């Protein structure tokens, strides 16, 4: 085993330029796979964090497609709270408004959370990185909007005539949340009247309590956050798969390169194959020797592709952020890297099969004939 | 001495490559006895190499019967033929045919790997036995002289302790001095009990053999002790 491995490595090393070009071909395909996957993973992460937090149900109006566009009367919260099994409720009002700070105006998504229980609504920890989280009469900006507006803590914030004090800047691991302004439900009372968007509910038994709420409170629908996350992540996965299929085509081109290199190698090493057979190698063994080589080339391409893909994706995100101001979360998780290596291994085996089969079929007598 | 290790019965071999049809062997009958040093001589194109390949289960006859280690090879699978080449016979070639990407020592260990029993110490002993000094063990074939390479090839043929050594023009690319040295190695192996078959067109070597057969146009035309066959 060690010896066949040495043979493979030395054969690759012996034809440096050819091997390098082949490895690069695979690396380009794998870097596309890694890039697409890490961006898709980033989006999934954003959704997980943006929806839900520690709440297990979100109560919204039956007619609204999602919690952001839902509109309810705040009396609904009281009714929901009385449903058996409900442990905690937090009412939230979402609204898209033009916000004025100093002489800068920009439309921002506002999330007004009852009692300032931000962590309950947002999936990840809401961390103040400047000033503090807002109390009644205050507001805070997500890091991305903060960078855009460049205000100072304590600046007056004008929300269609309602004046709040800017309490600080916050950050969460969700780029979507980082684009919002947060405040308390009381702070925006003049804007919303008795209206709220939805109610976040904590319960130990979401499935039963969901049915109870929908039975007792007319005109509402309760969504299980785990399910909502699941559904959105699933629909994203379709996009991810489509992207992966596209990048696998890039991988296929790399695979053709490997197949070509291996075929040349088989042609050049016919005599060596004859020798292997003469000293007792079975066809299967000869195949293994060549498959090992194509696998090594592809895995080297995989490693390089993971590096290029990771570095390239981060670089691309930086560029996009700079020119378009649009943030993109990128998650290069271990399974993204694993995926890259698996695709590389797949390329190695698939593209090595035909050359290896050709090698196994070499007639030792012809290969060993005197020249 | 009567127990044949390889037995050929009316073996014919026809190479059919489209337009040309070559009859390499035309009905050869041959018994290789255990422990003998047999030499097959004849001009080039007489079918010597084909005969050797068939004796080593590397090639199969068009018709006739071949028994190696008491087994009829036409009935064996690729796996079983490979097993014969791995354990029962050891090939030595004119062009040495070492694997260029492996060192001398690794070349000897390669057949052991295929047989699933790598033994570095044994490989070193074999190399010393055939007269390769230790300083050459980790050299690659292209760093060795012809004589040294052929020694490595013989050690490789001995790797899995085969019953028979089959050598195809083993001195063909060596000068007279090295040829004698190599043929002495074969003689010694034969004296130690190995069966050795050497194919050659160099008649000066036949004095080393126990028995000589002369092949011409695919047929055995003469057979006997070196003295009987000598012109």
Coordinates of C-alpha atoms in Angstrom, one line a residue:
Chain A
X1 CA 0.0 0.0 0.0
X2 CA 2.7 2.4 1.0
X3 CA 4.6 1.6 -2.2
X4 CA 1.7 2.2 -4.6
X5 CA 1.1 5.5 -2.8
X6 CA 4.8 6.4 -3.3
X7 CA 4.5 5.5 -7.0
X8 CA 1.5 7.7 -7.4
X9 CA 3.1 10.7 -5.7
X10 CA 6.4 10.3 -7.6
X11 CA 4.6 10.0 -10.9
X12 CA 2.6 13.2 -10.2
X13 CA 5.8 15.0 -9.1
X14 CA 7.8 13.7 -12.1
X15 CA 5.5 15.6 -14.6
X16 CA 5.3 18.8 -12.7
X17 CA 3.8 21.2 -15.2
X18 CA 1.2 18.7 -16.5
X19 CA 0.2 17.8 -13.0
X20 CA 0.0 21.4 -11.9
X21 CA -2.3 22.4 -14.8
X22 CA -4.5 19.5 -14.1
X23 CA -4.7 20.3 -10.4
X24 CA -5.5 23.9 -11.2
X25 CA -8.4 22.7 -13.4
X26 CA -9.9 20.8 -10.5
X27 CA -9.2 23.6 -8.1
X28 CA -11.2 26.1 -10.2
X29 CA -14.3 23.8 -10.1
X30 CA -13.9 23.1 -6.4
X31 CA -13.5 26.8 -5.6
X32 CA -16.8 27.4 -7.3
X33 CA -18.4 24.7 -5.2
X34 CA -17.0 26.2 -2.0
X35 CA -18.0 29.7 -3.0
X36 CA -21.6 28.9 -3.8
X37 CA -22.0 26.7 -0.7
X38 CA -20.5 29.2 1.7
X39 CA -22.8 32.0 0.4
X40 CA -25.8 29.7 0.6
X41 CA -24.8 28.7 4.1
X42 CA -24.5 32.4 5.0
X43 CA -28.1 33.1 3.8
X44 CA -29.4 30.1 5.8
X45 CA -27.6 31.4 8.8
X46 CA -29.2 34.8 8.4
X47 CA -32.7 33.3 8.1
X48 CA -32.2 31.2 11.2
X49 CA -31.1 34.1 13.2
X50 CA -33.6 36.6 11.8
X51 CA -36.7 34.5 12.4
X52 CA -37.5 33.2 15.8
X53 CA -35.0 33.9 18.4
X54 CA -36.0 32.0 21.5
X55 CA -39.7 32.3 20.6
X56 CA -41.4 29.1 19.5
X57 CA -44.5 30.6 17.9
X58 CA -45.2 33.8 16.0
X59 CA -48.8 34.9 15.9
X60 CA -49.7 37.0 12.8
X61 CA -52.9 37.9 11.0
X62 CA -54.3 35.1 8.9
X63 CA -54.3 37.2 5.8
X64 CA -50.7 38.4 5.9
X65 CA -48.1 36.4 4.0
X66 CA -45.4 36.9 6.6
X67 CA -45.0 38.4 10.1
X68 CA -43.3 41.6 8.7
X69 CA -46.4 42.6 6.7
X70 CA -49.0 41.4 9.3
X71 CA -51.2 43.9 11.2
X72 CA -53.0 43.1 14.4
X73 CA -54.7 45.0 17.2
X74 CA -52.7 45.0 20.4
X75 CA -55.6 43.4 22.2
X76 CA -54.7 40.2 20.4
X77 CA -51.6 39.9 22.7
X78 CA -53.8 39.8 25.8
X79 CA -56.0 37.1 24.3
X80 CA -53.0 35.0 23.3
X81 CA -51.5 35.4 26.7
X82 CA -54.6 33.8 28.3
X83 CA -54.3 30.7 26.2
X84 CA -53.2 27.7 28.4
X85 CA -49.6 26.7 27.8
X86 CA -48.4 30.2 26.8
X87 CA -45.5 31.2 29.0
X88 CA -44.5 34.5 27.7
X89 CA -45.6 36.9 24.9
X90 CA -43.8 39.8 23.3
X91 CA -45.6 42.1 20.8
X92 CA -43.6 43.5 17.9
X93 CA -44.3 46.2 15.4
X94 CA -42.4 46.2 12.1
X95 CA -42.5 49.2 9.9
X96 CA -40.5 50.6 7.0
X97 CA -40.0 54.3 7.6
X98 CA -37.8 57.1 6.5
X99 CA -35.5 58.0 9.4
X100 CA -33.9 61.4 9.7
X101 CA -30.7 61.8 11.8
X102 CA -29.1 65.3 11.5
X103 CA -29.3 66.0 7.8
X104 CA -29.3 62.4 6.6
X105 CA -32.5 60.6 5.6
X106 CA -32.8 57.0 4.8
X107 CA -35.6 54.4 4.8
X108 CA -34.9 51.7 7.4
X109 CA -36.8 48.7 8.7
X110 CA -37.9 49.4 12.3
X111 CA -38.5 46.7 14.8
X112 CA -40.3 48.0 17.8
X113 CA -40.1 45.3 20.5
X114 CA -42.3 45.3 23.6
X115 CA -40.3 46.0 26.8
X116 CA -37.0 46.0 24.9
X117 CA -36.9 42.2 24.9
X118 CA -34.7 42.2 21.7
X119 CA -33.0 38.8 22.3
X120 CA -36.3 37.1 22.4
X121 CA -37.2 38.3 18.9
X122 CA -33.9 38.2 17.1
X123 CA -32.2 34.8 16.8
X124 CA -28.8 35.8 18.0
X125 CA -27.5 37.9 20.9
X126 CA -28.1 41.6 20.2
X127 CA -24.9 43.2 21.3
X128 CA -24.4 46.9 21.9
X129 CA -21.1 47.9 20.4
X130 CA -21.6 51.6 21.1
X131 CA -23.8 53.2 23.7
X132 CA -26.5 50.8 24.9
X133 CA -29.7 49.0 23.8
X134 CA -32.7 51.4 23.6
X135 CA -35.2 52.0 26.4
X136 CA -38.5 53.9 26.0
X137 CA -37.9 57.1 24.0
X138 CA -34.7 55.7 22.4
X139 CA -33.6 53.9 19.3
X140 CA -30.5 52.0 18.2
X141 CA -29.1 51.4 14.8
X142 CA -27.7 48.1 13.4
X143 CA -24.0 48.3 12.6
X144 CA -24.6 48.4 8.8
X145 CA -27.0 51.3 8.9
X146 CA -24.8 53.0 11.5
X147 CA -21.8 52.9 9.1
X148 CA -24.0 54.3 6.4
X149 CA -25.4 57.2 8.4
X150 CA -22.3 57.9 10.7
X151 CA -24.3 59.5 13.6
X152 CA -23.2 60.1 17.2
X153 CA -24.7 58.5 20.3
X154 CA -27.3 61.0 21.7
X155 CA -28.2 62.4 18.3
X156 CA -32.0 63.1 17.9
X157 CA -33.7 60.6 15.6
X158 CA -36.8 61.8 13.7
X159 CA -39.4 59.1 12.7
X160 CA -42.1 60.9 10.8
X161 CA -42.4 63.5 13.5
X162 CA -41.7 61.2 16.5
X163 CA -38.4 62.2 18.1
X164 CA -36.3 59.6 19.8
X165 CA -32.8 59.7 21.3
X166 CA -30.1 57.6 19.5
X167 CA -29.0 55.2 22.3
X168 CA -26.2 53.4 20.4
X169 CA -25.2 50.9 17.8
X170 CA -25.7 47.1 17.9
X171 CA -24.6 44.0 16.1
X172 CA -26.0 40.5 15.7
X173 CA -24.6 37.6 13.7
X174 CA -27.5 38.2 11.2
X175 CA -26.6 40.8 8.5
X176 CA -30.4 41.3 8.0
X177 CA -30.9 42.4 11.6
X178 CA -27.8 44.6 11.3
X179 CA -29.7 46.6 8.7
X180 CA -32.6 47.4 11.1
X181 CA -33.3 50.1 13.7
X182 CA -34.6 48.8 17.0
X183 CA -36.7 50.5 19.6
X184 CA -39.3 49.7 22.2
X185 CA -43.0 49.3 21.4
X186 CA -43.9 52.3 23.6
X187 CA -41.5 54.6 21.8
X188 CA -43.5 54.4 18.6
X189 CA -47.0 54.5 20.1
X190 CA -47.9 57.8 18.2
X191 CA -47.1 56.1 14.9
X192 CA -48.8 52.8 15.4
X193 CA -51.8 53.7 17.6
X194 CA -53.1 50.4 18.9
X195 CA -51.5 48.4 16.0
X196 CA -48.9 45.7 16.3
X197 CA -47.5 43.4 13.6
X198 CA -47.3 40.1 15.5
X199 CA -46.8 38.5 18.8
X200 CA -43.8 36.3 19.6
X201 CA -44.9 33.5 22.0
X202 CA -42.8 31.2 24.2
X203 CA -44.3 27.7 25.0
X204 CA -43.1 24.2 25.7
X205 CA -45.6 22.6 23.4
X206 CA -45.8 24.7 20.2
X207 CA -47.9 22.2 18.2
X208 CA -50.7 22.1 20.8
X209 CA -50.6 25.7 21.7
X210 CA -50.7 26.7 18.0
X211 CA -54.0 24.9 17.6
X212 CA -55.3 26.4 20.9
X213 CA -54.4 30.0 19.8
X214 CA -56.0 29.6 16.4
X215 CA -59.1 28.2 17.9
X216 CA -59.6 30.8 20.6
X217 CA -58.3 34.0 18.9
X218 CA -60.2 34.8 15.7
X219 CA -58.4 36.0 12.5
X220 CA -54.9 34.9 13.5
X221 CA -52.5 32.2 12.4
X222 CA -49.6 30.9 14.6
X223 CA -46.5 29.8 12.9
X224 CA -44.0 27.5 14.5
X225 CA -40.6 29.3 14.1
X226 CA -38.7 26.0 13.7
X227 CA -41.0 25.2 10.8
X228 CA -40.8 28.6 9.3
X229 CA -37.0 28.5 9.5
X230 CA -37.1 25.0 8.1
X231 CA -39.3 26.0 5.2
X232 CA -37.3 29.0 4.2
X233 CA -34.0 27.2 4.6
X234 CA -35.5 24.4 2.4
X235 CA -36.5 26.8 -0.3
X236 CA -33.0 28.2 -0.2
X237 CA -31.6 24.8 -0.4
X238 CA -33.1 24.5 -3.9
X239 CA -31.2 27.6 -4.9
X240 CA -28.1 26.1 -3.3
X241 CA -28.5 22.8 -5.2
X242 CA -28.9 24.7 -8.4
X243 CA -25.8 26.6 -7.7
X244 CA -24.0 23.5 -6.8
X245 CA -25.1 21.8 -10.0
X246 CA -23.7 24.7 -12.0
X247 CA -20.4 24.6 -10.1
X248 CA -20.2 20.8 -10.6
X249 CA -20.2 21.5 -14.3
X250 CA -17.0 23.5 -13.6
X251 CA -15.9 20.5 -11.7
X252 CA -16.7 18.3 -14.6
X253 CA -14.3 20.3 -16.8
X254 CA -11.6 19.8 -14.2
X255 CA -12.5 16.1 -14.3
X256 CA -12.0 16.0 -18.0
X257 CA -8.6 17.4 -17.4
X258 CA -7.8 14.7 -14.9
X259 CA -9.1 12.0 -17.3
X260 CA -6.9 13.4 -20.1
X261 CA -3.8 13.5 -17.9
X262 CA -4.4 10.0 -16.7
X263 CA -5.0 8.6 -20.2
X264 CA -1.7 10.1 -21.3
X265 CA -0.1 8.6 -18.2
X266 CA -1.5 5.2 -19.1
X267 CA -0.2 5.4 -22.6
X268 CA 3.3 6.4 -21.5
X269 CA 3.5 3.7 -18.8
X270 CA 2.3 0.7 -20.8
X271 CA 5.6 -1.1 -20.2
X272 CA 5.3 -0.4 -16.4
X273 CA 1.8 -1.8 -16.5
X274 CA 3.1 -4.9 -18.2
X275 CA 5.8 -5.2 -15.5
X276 CA 3.2 -4.9 -12.8
X277 CA 1.2 -7.7 -14.3
X278 CA 4.3 -9.8 -14.8
X279 CA 5.1 -9.6 -11.2
X280 CA 1.7 -10.6 -10.1
X281 CA -0.7 -7.6 -10.3
X282 CA -4.3 -8.4 -11.0
X283 CA -6.4 -6.2 -13.2
X284 CA -8.1 -4.8 -10.1
X285 CA -4.7 -4.0 -8.7
X286 CA -3.6 -2.1 -11.8
X287 CA -6.9 -0.1 -11.7
X288 CA -6.3 0.8 -8.1
X289 CA -2.8 2.1 -8.8
X290 CA -4.1 4.5 -11.4
X291 CA -7.3 5.4 -9.5
X292 CA -5.1 6.3 -6.5
X293 CA -3.1 8.7 -8.8
X294 CA -6.2 10.4 -10.2
X295 CA -7.6 10.6 -6.7
X296 CA -4.5 12.3 -5.4
X297 CA -4.4 14.8 -8.2
X298 CA -8.1 15.6 -7.6
X299 CA -7.7 15.9 -3.8
X300 CA -4.7 18.2 -4.3
X301 CA -7.1 20.2 -6.6
X302 CA -9.7 20.0 -3.9
X303 CA -7.4 21.4 -1.2
X304 CA -6.2 24.2 -3.5
X305 CA -9.9 24.9 -4.6
X306 CA -11.0 25.2 -0.9
X307 CA -8.3 27.8 -0.3
X308 CA -9.1 29.7 -3.5
X309 CA -12.8 29.4 -3.0
X310 CA -12.6 30.7 0.6
X311 CA -10.3 33.5 -0.1
X312 CA -12.1 34.4 -3.3
X313 CA -15.5 34.5 -1.7
X314 CA -14.4 36.7 1.1
X315 CA -12.6 39.0 -1.3
X316 CA -15.7 39.2 -3.6
X317 CA -18.0 40.0 -0.6
X318 CA -15.7 42.8 0.4
X319 CA -15.8 44.2 -3.1
X320 CA -19.6 43.9 -3.4
X321 CA -20.0 45.5 0.0
X322 CA -17.8 48.4 -1.0
X323 CA -19.5 49.2 -4.2
X324 CA -23.1 48.3 -3.6
X325 CA -23.2 48.7 0.2
X326 CA -25.0 45.4 0.4
X327 CA -23.8 43.0 3.1
X328 CA -23.6 39.3 2.4
X329 CA -23.0 36.8 5.2
X330 CA -20.5 34.1 4.2
X331 CA -20.2 30.9 6.2
X332 CA -17.2 28.7 5.4
X333 CA -18.2 25.9 7.8
X334 CA -16.4 22.6 8.1
X335 CA -19.1 20.9 6.0
X336 CA -18.6 23.4 3.2
X337 CA -14.9 22.3 3.1
X338 CA -15.9 18.7 3.4
X339 CA -18.3 19.1 0.5
X340 CA -15.4 20.6 -1.6
X341 CA -13.3 17.6 -0.8
X342 CA -16.1 15.1 -1.5
X343 CA -16.8 16.6 -4.9
X344 CA -13.0 16.5 -5.6
X345 CA -12.9 12.8 -4.5
X346 CA -15.9 12.1 -6.8
X347 CA -14.1 13.8 -9.7
X348 CA -11.0 11.8 -8.9
X349 CA -12.7 8.5 -9.0
X350 CA -15.1 9.2 -11.9
X351 CA -12.5 10.7 -14.2
X352 CA -9.9 8.0 -13.2
X353 CA -12.2 5.1 -14.0
X354 CA -11.9 5.0 -17.7
X355 CA -8.1 5.5 -17.8
X356 CA -7.7 2.9 -15.0
X357 CA -9.8 0.5 -17.0
X358 CA -7.7 1.1 -20.1
X359 CA -4.6 0.4 -17.9
X360 CA -6.1 -2.9 -16.6
X361 CA -6.8 -4.0 -20.2
X362 CA -3.2 -3.5 -21.3
X363 CA -1.8 -6.8 -22.7
X364 CA 1.4 -7.4 -20.8
X365 CA 2.9 -9.4 -23.7
X366 CA 2.6 -6.5 -26.1
X367 CA 3.6 -4.0 -23.5
X368 CA 6.8 -5.9 -22.7
X369 CA 7.8 -6.7 -26.2
X370 CA 11.4 -5.6 -27.1
X371 CA 11.7 -2.2 -28.7
Chain B
X1 CA 13.8 -34.7 -10.7
X2 CA 10.9 -36.3 -12.5
X3 CA 8.3 -34.0 -11.1
X4 CA 7.5 -31.3 -13.8
X5 CA 6.9 -27.8 -12.5
X6 CA 5.8 -26.6 -15.9
X7 CA 4.4 -28.9 -18.6
X8 CA 3.6 -27.9 -22.2
X9 CA 1.7 -30.2 -24.5
X10 CA 1.4 -29.5 -28.2
X11 CA 1.3 -25.8 -27.6
X12 CA 0.6 -23.5 -30.5
X13 CA 0.5 -19.8 -30.5
X14 CA -0.8 -17.7 -33.4
X15 CA -0.6 -13.9 -33.4
X16 CA -3.3 -12.5 -35.6
X17 CA -2.9 -8.8 -36.1
X18 CA -5.3 -8.0 -39.0
X19 CA -3.4 -8.5 -42.2
X20 CA -0.4 -10.4 -40.8
X21 CA -0.7 -13.9 -39.2
X22 CA 2.3 -15.1 -37.3
X23 CA 2.6 -18.6 -36.0
X24 CA 5.1 -18.1 -33.1
X25 CA 4.8 -21.6 -31.7
X26 CA 4.0 -24.7 -33.8
X27 CA 3.3 -27.5 -31.4
X28 CA 5.8 -27.4 -28.6
X29 CA 6.1 -30.2 -26.1
X30 CA 8.2 -29.5 -23.0
X31 CA 8.5 -30.5 -19.4
X32 CA 10.5 -28.3 -17.1
X33 CA 11.8 -30.5 -14.2
X34 CA 12.0 -29.3 -10.6
X35 CA 15.3 -27.8 -9.8
X36 CA 16.9 -27.9 -13.3
X37 CA 18.6 -25.1 -15.1
X38 CA 17.1 -25.1 -18.5
X39 CA 18.3 -22.9 -21.3
X40 CA 16.2 -22.2 -24.4
X41 CA 18.3 -21.0 -27.4
X42 CA 17.5 -20.0 -30.9
X43 CA 17.7 -17.1 -33.3
X44 CA 15.6 -14.1 -32.8
X45 CA 12.0 -14.6 -34.0
X46 CA 12.1 -18.3 -33.1
X47 CA 9.4 -18.0 -30.5
X48 CA 11.6 -18.0 -27.4
X49 CA 10.0 -15.1 -25.7
X50 CA 6.5 -16.3 -26.5
X51 CA 7.4 -19.7 -25.0
X52 CA 8.7 -18.0 -21.8
X53 CA 5.6 -15.8 -21.5
X54 CA 3.4 -18.9 -21.8
X55 CA 5.5 -20.8 -19.2
X56 CA 4.9 -17.9 -16.8
X57 CA 1.1 -17.6 -17.3
X58 CA 1.7 -14.1 -18.8
X59 CA 0.3 -15.3 -22.2
X60 CA -2.1 -18.1 -23.1
X61 CA -1.7 -20.6 -26.0
X62 CA -3.9 -20.6 -29.0
X63 CA -4.2 -24.3 -28.6
X64 CA -2.6 -27.1 -26.6
X65 CA -2.3 -27.5 -22.9
X66 CA -0.2 -25.7 -20.3
X67 CA 0.1 -26.9 -16.8
X68 CA 1.8 -24.8 -14.2
X69 CA 2.1 -26.1 -10.7
X70 CA -0.1 -28.9 -11.7
X71 CA -2.9 -26.6 -12.8
X72 CA -4.3 -26.2 -16.3
X73 CA -4.0 -22.5 -17.0
X74 CA -6.7 -22.2 -19.6
X75 CA -9.2 -22.8 -16.8
X76 CA -7.9 -20.1 -14.6
X77 CA -9.3 -16.6 -14.0
X78 CA -7.3 -13.3 -14.2
X79 CA -7.0 -13.5 -10.4
X80 CA -5.6 -17.0 -10.3
X81 CA -3.2 -16.3 -13.2
X82 CA -2.0 -13.2 -11.4
X83 CA -1.5 -15.4 -8.3
X84 CA 0.7 -17.8 -10.3
X85 CA 2.8 -14.9 -11.5
X86 CA 3.0 -13.5 -8.1
X87 CA 3.9 -16.7 -6.1
X88 CA 5.0 -19.5 -8.4
X89 CA 7.2 -17.8 -11.1
X90 CA 9.5 -14.8 -11.2
X91 CA 10.3 -13.0 -14.4
X92 CA 13.6 -11.4 -15.4
X93 CA 13.7 -9.4 -18.6
X94 CA 16.2 -8.2 -21.1
X95 CA 15.3 -4.5 -20.6
X96 CA 15.4 -5.0 -16.8
X97 CA 11.9 -3.5 -16.7
X98 CA 12.2 -1.9 -13.2
X99 CA 9.6 0.6 -12.2
X100 CA 11.3 3.9 -12.7
X101 CA 9.6 5.7 -9.8
X102 CA 10.6 3.1 -7.2
X103 CA 14.1 2.7 -5.7
X104 CA 16.0 -0.5 -6.0
X105 CA 14.7 -1.7 -2.6
X106 CA 11.1 -0.7 -3.4
X107 CA 11.2 -2.5 -6.7
X108 CA 12.1 -5.7 -4.8
X109 CA 9.3 -5.0 -2.3
X110 CA 6.7 -4.3 -4.9
X111 CA 5.8 -8.0 -5.7
X112 CA 5.7 -8.5 -1.9
X113 CA 3.1 -5.7 -1.7
X114 CA 1.1 -7.3 -4.4
X115 CA 1.2 -10.6 -2.5
X116 CA 0.2 -8.8 0.7
X117 CA 3.4 -9.5 2.6
X118 CA 5.9 -6.7 2.6
X119 CA 9.2 -7.6 4.2
X120 CA 11.9 -5.0 4.0
X121 CA 14.5 -7.2 5.7
X122 CA 14.0 -10.0 3.2
X123 CA 14.2 -7.6 0.3
X124 CA 17.5 -6.3 1.6
X125 CA 18.8 -9.9 2.0
X126 CA 17.8 -10.7 -1.5
X127 CA 19.6 -7.7 -2.9
X128 CA 22.8 -8.6 -1.0
X129 CA 22.4 -12.2 -2.2
X130 CA 22.4 -11.2 -5.9
X131 CA 25.4 -9.0 -5.3
X132 CA 24.0 -5.5 -5.0
X133 CA 25.9 -3.5 -2.4
X134 CA 23.9 -1.6 0.2
X135 CA 24.8 1.8 -1.0
X136 CA 22.6 1.3 -4.1
X137 CA 19.5 0.2 -2.2
X138 CA 17.9 3.6 -2.2
X139 CA 18.9 4.6 -5.7
X140 CA 16.4 4.9 -8.6
X141 CA 16.9 2.6 -11.6
X142 CA 18.3 5.5 -13.8
X143 CA 21.1 5.9 -11.2
X144 CA 22.2 2.3 -11.6
X145 CA 24.4 0.6 -14.2
X146 CA 22.9 -2.2 -16.4
X147 CA 24.5 -5.0 -14.4
X148 CA 23.2 -3.4 -11.2
X149 CA 19.7 -3.0 -12.6
X150 CA 19.6 -6.7 -13.7
X151 CA 20.6 -7.7 -10.2
X152 CA 17.7 -5.7 -8.8
X153 CA 15.4 -7.4 -11.3
X154 CA 16.6 -10.8 -10.2
X155 CA 16.1 -10.0 -6.6
X156 CA 12.6 -8.8 -7.5
X157 CA 11.9 -12.1 -9.3
X158 CA 12.9 -13.9 -6.0
X159 CA 10.8 -11.6 -3.8
X160 CA 7.9 -14.1 -3.2
X161 CA 10.2 -17.2 -3.1
X162 CA 8.9 -18.6 -6.4
X163 CA 9.4 -22.1 -7.6
X164 CA 10.6 -21.0 -11.1
X165 CA 12.7 -18.1 -12.3
X166 CA 12.0 -17.3 -16.0
X167 CA 14.5 -15.0 -17.6
X168 CA 14.1 -13.6 -21.1
X169 CA 17.5 -12.6 -22.6
X170 CA 18.8 -11.5 -19.2
X171 CA 22.2 -10.7 -20.5
X172 CA 21.1 -9.1 -23.8
X173 CA 22.0 -5.6 -22.8
X174 CA 25.1 -6.4 -20.7
X175 CA 28.8 -6.6 -21.7
X176 CA 30.6 -10.0 -21.5
X177 CA 31.9 -9.5 -18.0
X178 CA 28.5 -8.5 -16.6
X179 CA 26.8 -11.3 -18.6
X180 CA 29.0 -13.9 -16.9
X181 CA 28.3 -12.4 -13.5
X182 CA 24.6 -12.5 -14.0
X183 CA 24.5 -16.0 -15.4
X184 CA 26.6 -17.1 -12.4
X185 CA 23.8 -15.7 -10.1
X186 CA 21.3 -17.9 -12.0
X187 CA 23.6 -20.9 -11.7
X188 CA 23.9 -20.4 -8.0
X189 CA 20.1 -20.1 -7.6
X190 CA 19.7 -23.3 -9.5
X191 CA 22.3 -25.0 -7.2
X192 CA 20.3 -23.8 -4.2
X193 CA 17.2 -25.7 -5.6
X194 CA 15.4 -23.1 -7.7
X195 CA 14.1 -24.1 -11.1
X196 CA 15.6 -21.7 -13.7
X197 CA 14.7 -21.2 -17.3
X198 CA 16.8 -18.8 -19.3
X199 CA 16.0 -17.8 -22.9
X200 CA 19.0 -16.5 -24.9
X201 CA 20.5 -16.3 -28.3
X202 CA 24.0 -16.2 -26.8
X203 CA 25.4 -19.7 -27.3
X204 CA 28.4 -19.0 -25.2
X205 CA 26.2 -19.2 -22.1
X206 CA 24.9 -22.7 -22.6
X207 CA 27.8 -24.4 -20.7
X208 CA 26.1 -23.2 -17.5
X209 CA 22.9 -25.0 -18.1
X210 CA 21.8 -28.6 -17.1
X211 CA 19.8 -29.0 -20.2
X212 CA 19.4 -27.0 -23.4
X213 CA 16.6 -26.9 -26.0
X214 CA 17.0 -25.3 -29.4
X215 CA 14.0 -23.6 -30.8
X216 CA 13.7 -22.7 -34.5
X217 CA 10.6 -21.3 -36.3
X218 CA 8.4 -22.1 -33.4
X219 CA 9.5 -25.7 -33.0
X220 CA 12.0 -27.6 -30.8
X221 CA 14.6 -28.9 -33.2
X222 CA 17.2 -30.2 -30.7
X223 CA 17.4 -31.1 -27.0
X224 CA 20.0 -32.4 -24.7
X225 CA 22.9 -31.6 -22.4
X226 CA 25.2 -28.6 -23.3
X227 CA 27.8 -31.0 -24.7
X228 CA 25.3 -32.8 -26.9
X229 CA 23.8 -29.6 -28.3
X230 CA 27.1 -27.7 -28.8
X231 CA 27.9 -27.3 -32.4

